[in-house]
Amino acid sequence: MAFTIKINGASHVVDVDGDTALLWVLRDVLGMTGTKFGCGMALCGACTVHVDGAATRSCITTIDSVGDAAITTIEAVGETSAGRKIQQAWLDLDVVQCGYCQSGQIMSASALLASNAHPGDADIDDAMSGNICRCGTYVRIREAIKQAALSTGAKEQRG
Ligand code: FES
Ligand code: FES
């Protein structure tokens, strides 16, 4: 069946079964491999994308449930204000180790910052607890989110 989906500001027509996971449409049909497969059961966060701005596990999101929602992936999150600040903080603090989980980490962190310009520790714990990092980069992730939030605050104060 043909579905028209909006990804990173562009429309794509894909011909797949309705119960196909968005993750596999991104990776296998459209060749957008920045979104990672980890568990396939909404347990690790590696596959996180934004659906209308909300951090969403693409491994359990069927293509027939997406409708007209705007999907953003790691390939374009840097074009958003929050995503740009998060990615810069990730670079500044050398957050990444092996990197496998980091697309999902950045997508969850960007969604958090877009909805909460000044997240506290509890907010960060709540937003990031579903993103697993086998390399244990959690301390740097927390610091990078705080640094990105400070850069947001500085801009707001200047603006
Ligand atoms: S692959 Fe989707 S949460 Fe693990
Ligand atoms: S950086 Fe290796 S799993 Fe997170």
PDB file of C-alpha atoms and ligand atoms in Angstrom:
ATOM      1  CA  MET A   1       0.000   0.000   0.000  1.00  0.00           C
ATOM      2  CA  ALA A   2       1.253   3.507  -0.762  1.00  0.00           C
ATOM      3  CA  PHE A   3       1.751   5.991   2.058  1.00  0.00           C
ATOM      4  CA  THR A   4       2.801   9.616   1.758  1.00  0.00           C
ATOM      5  CA  ILE A   5       4.877  10.678   4.744  1.00  0.00           C
ATOM      6  CA  LYS A   6       6.572  13.942   5.649  1.00  0.00           C
ATOM      7  CA  ILE A   7      10.185  13.538   6.685  1.00  0.00           C
ATOM      8  CA  ASN A   8      12.514  16.438   7.358  1.00  0.00           C
ATOM      9  CA  GLY A   9      10.275  18.797   5.407  1.00  0.00           C
ATOM     10  CA  ALA A  10       9.954  16.636   2.298  1.00  0.00           C
ATOM     11  CA  SER A  11       7.162  14.327   1.206  1.00  0.00           C
ATOM     12  CA  HIS A  12       7.981  10.717   0.376  1.00  0.00           C
ATOM     13  CA  VAL A  13       5.723   8.071  -1.128  1.00  0.00           C
ATOM     14  CA  VAL A  14       6.525   4.580   0.101  1.00  0.00           C
ATOM     15  CA  ASP A  15       4.873   1.327  -0.868  1.00  0.00           C
ATOM     16  CA  VAL A  16       4.917  -0.944   2.184  1.00  0.00           C
ATOM     17  CA  ASP A  17       2.551  -2.930   4.387  1.00  0.00           C
ATOM     18  CA  GLY A  18       0.691  -0.712   6.856  1.00  0.00           C
ATOM     19  CA  ASP A  19       2.190  -2.473   9.860  1.00  0.00           C
ATOM     20  CA  THR A  20       5.762  -1.785   8.725  1.00  0.00           C
ATOM     21  CA  ALA A  21       7.713   0.017  11.420  1.00  0.00           C
ATOM     22  CA  LEU A  22       8.709   3.603  10.632  1.00  0.00           C
ATOM     23  CA  LEU A  23      12.289   2.594  11.499  1.00  0.00           C
ATOM     24  CA  TRP A  24      12.435   0.182   8.572  1.00  0.00           C
ATOM     25  CA  VAL A  25      10.844   2.657   6.191  1.00  0.00           C
ATOM     26  CA  LEU A  26      13.536   5.168   7.130  1.00  0.00           C
ATOM     27  CA  ARG A  27      16.448   2.750   6.955  1.00  0.00           C
ATOM     28  CA  ASP A  28      15.531   0.157   4.337  1.00  0.00           C
ATOM     29  CA  VAL A  29      13.180   2.010   2.001  1.00  0.00           C
ATOM     30  CA  LEU A  30      14.571   5.547   2.148  1.00  0.00           C
ATOM     31  CA  GLY A  31      18.198   4.754   3.015  1.00  0.00           C
ATOM     32  CA  MET A  32      18.247   7.108   6.008  1.00  0.00           C
ATOM     33  CA  THR A  33      20.491   5.035   8.228  1.00  0.00           C
ATOM     34  CA  GLY A  34      21.202   7.632  10.913  1.00  0.00           C
ATOM     35  CA  THR A  35      18.291   6.218  12.931  1.00  0.00           C
ATOM     36  CA  LYS A  36      19.519   3.020  14.601  1.00  0.00           C
ATOM     37  CA  PHE A  37      18.013  -0.366  15.410  1.00  0.00           C
ATOM     38  CA  GLY A  38      18.757  -1.603  18.894  1.00  0.00           C
ATOM     39  CA  CYS A  39      16.049  -3.712  20.510  1.00  0.00           C
ATOM     40  CA  GLY A  40      12.945  -3.349  18.350  1.00  0.00           C
ATOM     41  CA  MET A  41      10.792  -3.292  21.491  1.00  0.00           C
ATOM     42  CA  ALA A  42      10.867   0.343  22.687  1.00  0.00           C
ATOM     43  CA  LEU A  43      13.407  -0.537  25.358  1.00  0.00           C
ATOM     44  CA  CYS A  44      16.648   1.162  24.261  1.00  0.00           C
ATOM     45  CA  GLY A  45      15.845   4.445  22.496  1.00  0.00           C
ATOM     46  CA  ALA A  46      18.333   3.950  19.636  1.00  0.00           C
ATOM     47  CA  CYS A  47      15.554   4.407  17.059  1.00  0.00           C
ATOM     48  CA  THR A  48      14.183   7.682  18.432  1.00  0.00           C
ATOM     49  CA  VAL A  49      12.837  10.241  15.955  1.00  0.00           C
ATOM     50  CA  HIS A  50      10.497  13.207  16.403  1.00  0.00           C
ATOM     51  CA  VAL A  51       6.850  12.879  15.382  1.00  0.00           C
ATOM     52  CA  ASP A  52       5.309  16.360  15.505  1.00  0.00           C
ATOM     53  CA  GLY A  53       8.136  17.291  17.846  1.00  0.00           C
ATOM     54  CA  ALA A  54       7.675  14.450  20.304  1.00  0.00           C
ATOM     55  CA  ALA A  55      10.451  11.930  20.865  1.00  0.00           C
ATOM     56  CA  THR A  56       9.054   8.686  19.465  1.00  0.00           C
ATOM     57  CA  ARG A  57      10.384   5.131  19.171  1.00  0.00           C
ATOM     58  CA  SER A  58      10.276   4.450  15.461  1.00  0.00           C
ATOM     59  CA  CYS A  59      10.719   0.693  15.960  1.00  0.00           C
ATOM     60  CA  ILE A  60       7.187   0.360  17.333  1.00  0.00           C
ATOM     61  CA  THR A  61       5.557   3.136  15.293  1.00  0.00           C
ATOM     62  CA  THR A  62       3.741   1.626  12.337  1.00  0.00           C
ATOM     63  CA  ILE A  63       3.665   3.538   9.099  1.00  0.00           C
ATOM     64  CA  ASP A  64      -0.131   3.524   9.012  1.00  0.00           C
ATOM     65  CA  SER A  65      -0.221   5.400  12.337  1.00  0.00           C
ATOM     66  CA  VAL A  66       1.918   8.305  11.140  1.00  0.00           C
ATOM     67  CA  GLY A  67      -0.624  10.051   8.919  1.00  0.00           C
ATOM     68  CA  ASP A  68       0.205  13.704   8.228  1.00  0.00           C
ATOM     69  CA  ALA A  69       2.555  14.073  11.176  1.00  0.00           C
ATOM     70  CA  ALA A  70       5.876  15.794  10.570  1.00  0.00           C
ATOM     71  CA  ILE A  71       8.768  13.425  11.159  1.00  0.00           C
ATOM     72  CA  THR A  72      12.247  14.711  11.968  1.00  0.00           C
ATOM     73  CA  THR A  73      15.276  12.433  12.030  1.00  0.00           C
ATOM     74  CA  ILE A  74      18.881  12.801  13.120  1.00  0.00           C
ATOM     75  CA  GLU A  75      19.754  13.801   9.541  1.00  0.00           C
ATOM     76  CA  ALA A  76      17.883  17.110   9.945  1.00  0.00           C
ATOM     77  CA  VAL A  77      17.504  17.772  13.675  1.00  0.00           C
ATOM     78  CA  GLY A  78      20.498  20.121  13.457  1.00  0.00           C
ATOM     79  CA  GLU A  79      18.336  22.457  11.394  1.00  0.00           C
ATOM     80  CA  THR A  80      16.151  23.112  14.448  1.00  0.00           C
ATOM     81  CA  SER A  81      17.202  25.569  17.137  1.00  0.00           C
ATOM     82  CA  ALA A  82      17.214  23.031  19.950  1.00  0.00           C
ATOM     83  CA  GLY A  83      18.866  20.349  17.821  1.00  0.00           C
ATOM     84  CA  ARG A  84      21.629  22.710  16.751  1.00  0.00           C
ATOM     85  CA  LYS A  85      22.406  23.645  20.363  1.00  0.00           C
ATOM     86  CA  ILE A  86      22.324  20.025  21.486  1.00  0.00           C
ATOM     87  CA  GLN A  87      24.670  18.896  18.700  1.00  0.00           C
ATOM     88  CA  GLN A  88      27.115  21.738  19.443  1.00  0.00           C
ATOM     89  CA  ALA A  89      27.161  20.832  23.137  1.00  0.00           C
ATOM     90  CA  TRP A  90      27.711  17.157  22.204  1.00  0.00           C
ATOM     91  CA  LEU A  91      30.758  18.217  20.184  1.00  0.00           C
ATOM     92  CA  ASP A  92      32.069  20.629  22.827  1.00  0.00           C
ATOM     93  CA  LEU A  93      31.931  17.990  25.566  1.00  0.00           C
ATOM     94  CA  ASP A  94      32.995  15.002  23.427  1.00  0.00           C
ATOM     95  CA  VAL A  95      29.923  13.086  24.552  1.00  0.00           C
ATOM     96  CA  VAL A  96      30.177  10.245  22.039  1.00  0.00           C
ATOM     97  CA  GLN A  97      32.035   6.998  22.685  1.00  0.00           C
ATOM     98  CA  CYS A  98      31.146   4.175  20.244  1.00  0.00           C
ATOM     99  CA  GLY A  99      28.285   6.330  18.960  1.00  0.00           C
ATOM    100  CA  TYR A 100      25.664   3.668  18.392  1.00  0.00           C
ATOM    101  CA  CYS A 101      23.112   5.073  20.829  1.00  0.00           C
ATOM    102  CA  GLN A 102      23.840   8.702  20.133  1.00  0.00           C
ATOM    103  CA  SER A 103      21.338   9.427  17.363  1.00  0.00           C
ATOM    104  CA  GLY A 104      18.600   8.458  19.759  1.00  0.00           C
ATOM    105  CA  GLN A 105      20.181  10.350  22.644  1.00  0.00           C
ATOM    106  CA  ILE A 106      20.381  13.532  20.579  1.00  0.00           C
ATOM    107  CA  MET A 107      16.795  13.172  19.371  1.00  0.00           C
ATOM    108  CA  SER A 108      15.472  12.739  22.921  1.00  0.00           C
ATOM    109  CA  ALA A 109      17.618  15.592  24.237  1.00  0.00           C
ATOM    110  CA  SER A 110      16.531  17.896  21.403  1.00  0.00           C
ATOM    111  CA  ALA A 111      12.855  17.183  22.023  1.00  0.00           C
ATOM    112  CA  LEU A 112      13.391  17.910  25.711  1.00  0.00           C
ATOM    113  CA  LEU A 113      15.139  21.229  25.065  1.00  0.00           C
ATOM    114  CA  ALA A 114      12.548  22.291  22.506  1.00  0.00           C
ATOM    115  CA  SER A 115       9.770  21.804  25.062  1.00  0.00           C
ATOM    116  CA  ASN A 116      11.674  22.946  28.166  1.00  0.00           C
ATOM    117  CA  ALA A 117      14.377  25.603  27.716  1.00  0.00           C
ATOM    118  CA  HIS A 118      15.725  25.088  31.234  1.00  0.00           C
ATOM    119  CA  PRO A 119      15.402  21.414  32.180  1.00  0.00           C
ATOM    120  CA  GLY A 120      16.389  20.412  35.690  1.00  0.00           C
ATOM    121  CA  ASP A 121      17.886  17.087  36.716  1.00  0.00           C
ATOM    122  CA  ALA A 122      14.461  15.503  37.189  1.00  0.00           C
ATOM    123  CA  ASP A 123      13.350  16.699  33.747  1.00  0.00           C
ATOM    124  CA  ILE A 124      16.501  15.265  32.182  1.00  0.00           C
ATOM    125  CA  ASP A 125      16.054  11.968  34.014  1.00  0.00           C
ATOM    126  CA  ASP A 126      12.455  11.771  32.869  1.00  0.00           C
ATOM    127  CA  ALA A 127      13.211  12.561  29.217  1.00  0.00           C
ATOM    128  CA  MET A 128      16.387  10.495  28.885  1.00  0.00           C
ATOM    129  CA  SER A 129      15.701   7.434  31.043  1.00  0.00           C
ATOM    130  CA  GLY A 130      14.539   5.383  28.054  1.00  0.00           C
ATOM    131  CA  ASN A 131      17.774   5.935  26.110  1.00  0.00           C
ATOM    132  CA  ILE A 132      20.320   3.279  26.982  1.00  0.00           C
ATOM    133  CA  CYS A 133      24.071   3.786  26.475  1.00  0.00           C
ATOM    134  CA  ARG A 134      26.206   0.668  26.833  1.00  0.00           C
ATOM    135  CA  CYS A 135      29.315   2.875  26.894  1.00  0.00           C
ATOM    136  CA  GLY A 136      28.037   4.775  29.926  1.00  0.00           C
ATOM    137  CA  THR A 137      28.142   8.311  28.543  1.00  0.00           C
ATOM    138  CA  TYR A 138      25.321   9.407  30.840  1.00  0.00           C
ATOM    139  CA  VAL A 139      27.340  11.955  32.813  1.00  0.00           C
ATOM    140  CA  ARG A 140      28.477  13.757  29.668  1.00  0.00           C
ATOM    141  CA  ILE A 141      24.967  13.610  28.204  1.00  0.00           C
ATOM    142  CA  ARG A 142      23.581  15.330  31.291  1.00  0.00           C
ATOM    143  CA  GLU A 143      26.267  18.017  31.175  1.00  0.00           C
ATOM    144  CA  ALA A 144      25.766  18.593  27.453  1.00  0.00           C
ATOM    145  CA  ILE A 145      22.018  19.094  27.889  1.00  0.00           C
ATOM    146  CA  LYS A 146      22.728  21.631  30.631  1.00  0.00           C
ATOM    147  CA  GLN A 147      25.289  23.412  28.458  1.00  0.00           C
ATOM    148  CA  ALA A 148      22.835  23.541  25.549  1.00  0.00           C
ATOM    149  CA  ALA A 149      20.181  24.963  27.895  1.00  0.00           C
ATOM    150  CA  LEU A 150      22.580  27.672  29.035  1.00  0.00           C
ATOM    151  CA  SER A 151      23.259  28.661  25.439  1.00  0.00           C
ATOM    152  CA  THR A 152      19.483  28.874  24.938  1.00  0.00           C
ATOM    153  CA  GLY A 153      19.207  31.107  28.006  1.00  0.00           C
ATOM    154  CA  ALA A 154      22.051  33.360  26.831  1.00  0.00           C
ATOM    155  CA  LYS A 155      20.340  33.844  23.511  1.00  0.00           C
ATOM    156  CA  GLU A 156      17.029  34.599  25.174  1.00  0.00           C
ATOM    157  CA  GLN A 157      18.676  37.171  27.417  1.00  0.00           C
ATOM    158  CA  ARG A 158      20.398  38.847  24.462  1.00  0.00           C
ATOM    159  CA  GLY A 159      17.285  38.710  22.318  1.00  0.00           C
TER     160      GLY A 159
HETATM  161  S1  FES B   1      15.238  -0.062  18.658  1.00  0.00           S
HETATM  162 FE1  FES B   1      13.525   1.136  19.198  1.00  0.00          FE
HETATM  163  S2  FES B   1      13.682   1.425  21.355  1.00  0.00           S
HETATM  164 FE2  FES B   1      15.301   0.017  20.842  1.00  0.00          FE
HETATM  165  S1  FES B   2      28.155   5.754  22.998  1.00  0.00           S
HETATM  166 FE1  FES B   2      28.322   3.567  22.820  1.00  0.00          FE
HETATM  167  S2  FES B   2      26.326   2.839  23.311  1.00  0.00           S
HETATM  168 FE2  FES B   2      26.248   4.955  23.785  1.00  0.00          FE
END
